[in-house]
């Protein structure tokens, strides 16, 4: 398939007349074509297509179809049908009324081509450029960010099902890539009987003993297949097959291989307490979507998938007028617009997404003057770095989480007086610290301050200060410049002025609600046509 850059063709005269007569007030598709037609051009997609071969469909047109498809929450078949029978869609795509459209299979192949070439953000970036040129969004001003969960469109598999399905997926891949080698390496009829149907398509044994036996069989089969693939006689390229490597990883994370006292090799399922299991951010959960991870938020939300962060401008949305914001957007001329969409693994905490989001906004020339976020996004380092770049993070920082602070009794960190020049700390009872130790904790600089055991053990209020077994109080502090930033932020967020200002952040919840309730957020997964769905 080759590309002949043309963009959207002009709308035929007959299509214009019929569409205007059928939709005198216009429609979404007609308004998109009239106002945003220049966004959907072919040139940005040129690298994803060749220059030789039969001309393919215009990627600009297909990207417009994709936008309309998701805006109206249509399947691929429904979107292809709309391009045939809907007059306003024919107007948007510049088609004759007699045009027979295209097959629905074109759409998933087009999305796969975009993802494979890293072009999934092309239309979004072009639309944002258009909005910047039109004066609808600009650098400075106010923007707000929040995240929501995205559920991967793969089956939820328990550890037993995952082990069996990973073997089945590897066998399917090998049967296509190297059928002759596979016939020599394994007992094909035996494996075909065991792994013919999907593992989750039949009911697992109800008995724990039988489930354990089945789990051992899956582990033995996986180990046998891995040894065959990694044997010196096997072609080296077999090890590069994705499904085979996934099976190997699942084998390692699910099983242990030991030698019994009788010298027999034993394959057994890992027990978390005894053998350990990989941490959640590394543990595979599906052989078909290797990026999907199990994650939890609070006591009620557990999901397998991803996390998406939405950032939107909010310059003209006073906190007390959020409900009227959308209705008055066109009158004011500055609607709230999404300026960034960032997808991460579900196990990545929000604080890890803050810097990338702010960098992406800066790269687009849209750094905010004020960035509104919830308490999951800030840290002292991020607040200081953003401020040095001209962005004030309006966000509640985490308060002191010591036992004394949480119980509102005793002496928390704020009760101690720090002399940064002398590198000493004085406690509320007048005792001076005896140790000042710069350290690295969790890849961050910190200072551990220690008081003498003799002072603490003789202190009459020691139970209100520390319950440490060592008997003396210890403090962990940020370096001076970060400690000052954190202390100032904590003091500011207690004021009514700050609380009234921070109310603006709540508006992003409505944007996320519209994205997840009114429409569906979907993202392609590596499983070939599967989708991620909120």
Coordinates of C-alpha atoms in Angstrom, one line a residue, residues 47 50-51 66 69 76 85 118 122 138 162 207 247 279 282 293 295 323 331 334 346 439 464 497:
X47 CA 6.2 7.8 7.2
X50 CA 5.3 3.3 1.4
X51 CA 5.7 5.1 -1.9
X66 CA -12.0 7.3 13.6
X69 CA -16.6 6.8 15.3
X76 CA -16.0 -0.6 13.2
X85 CA -25.6 5.6 4.3
X118 CA 4.0 5.8 17.1
X122 CA -0.9 12.9 15.4
X138 CA -2.4 29.5 25.2
X162 CA -2.6 -17.7 33.1
X207 CA -11.2 -29.9 44.0
X247 CA 5.5 -18.2 28.4
X279 CA 6.1 -7.2 42.4
X282 CA 6.5 -6.5 36.8
X293 CA -1.3 -4.8 35.3
X295 CA -3.9 -2.4 40.5
X323 CA -22.3 24.2 36.0
X331 CA -20.0 33.2 24.3
X334 CA -12.4 30.3 25.5
X346 CA -1.9 1.0 36.3
X439 CA 21.5 9.8 53.5
X464 CA 4.3 11.8 73.8
X497 CA -8.0 31.7 50.4

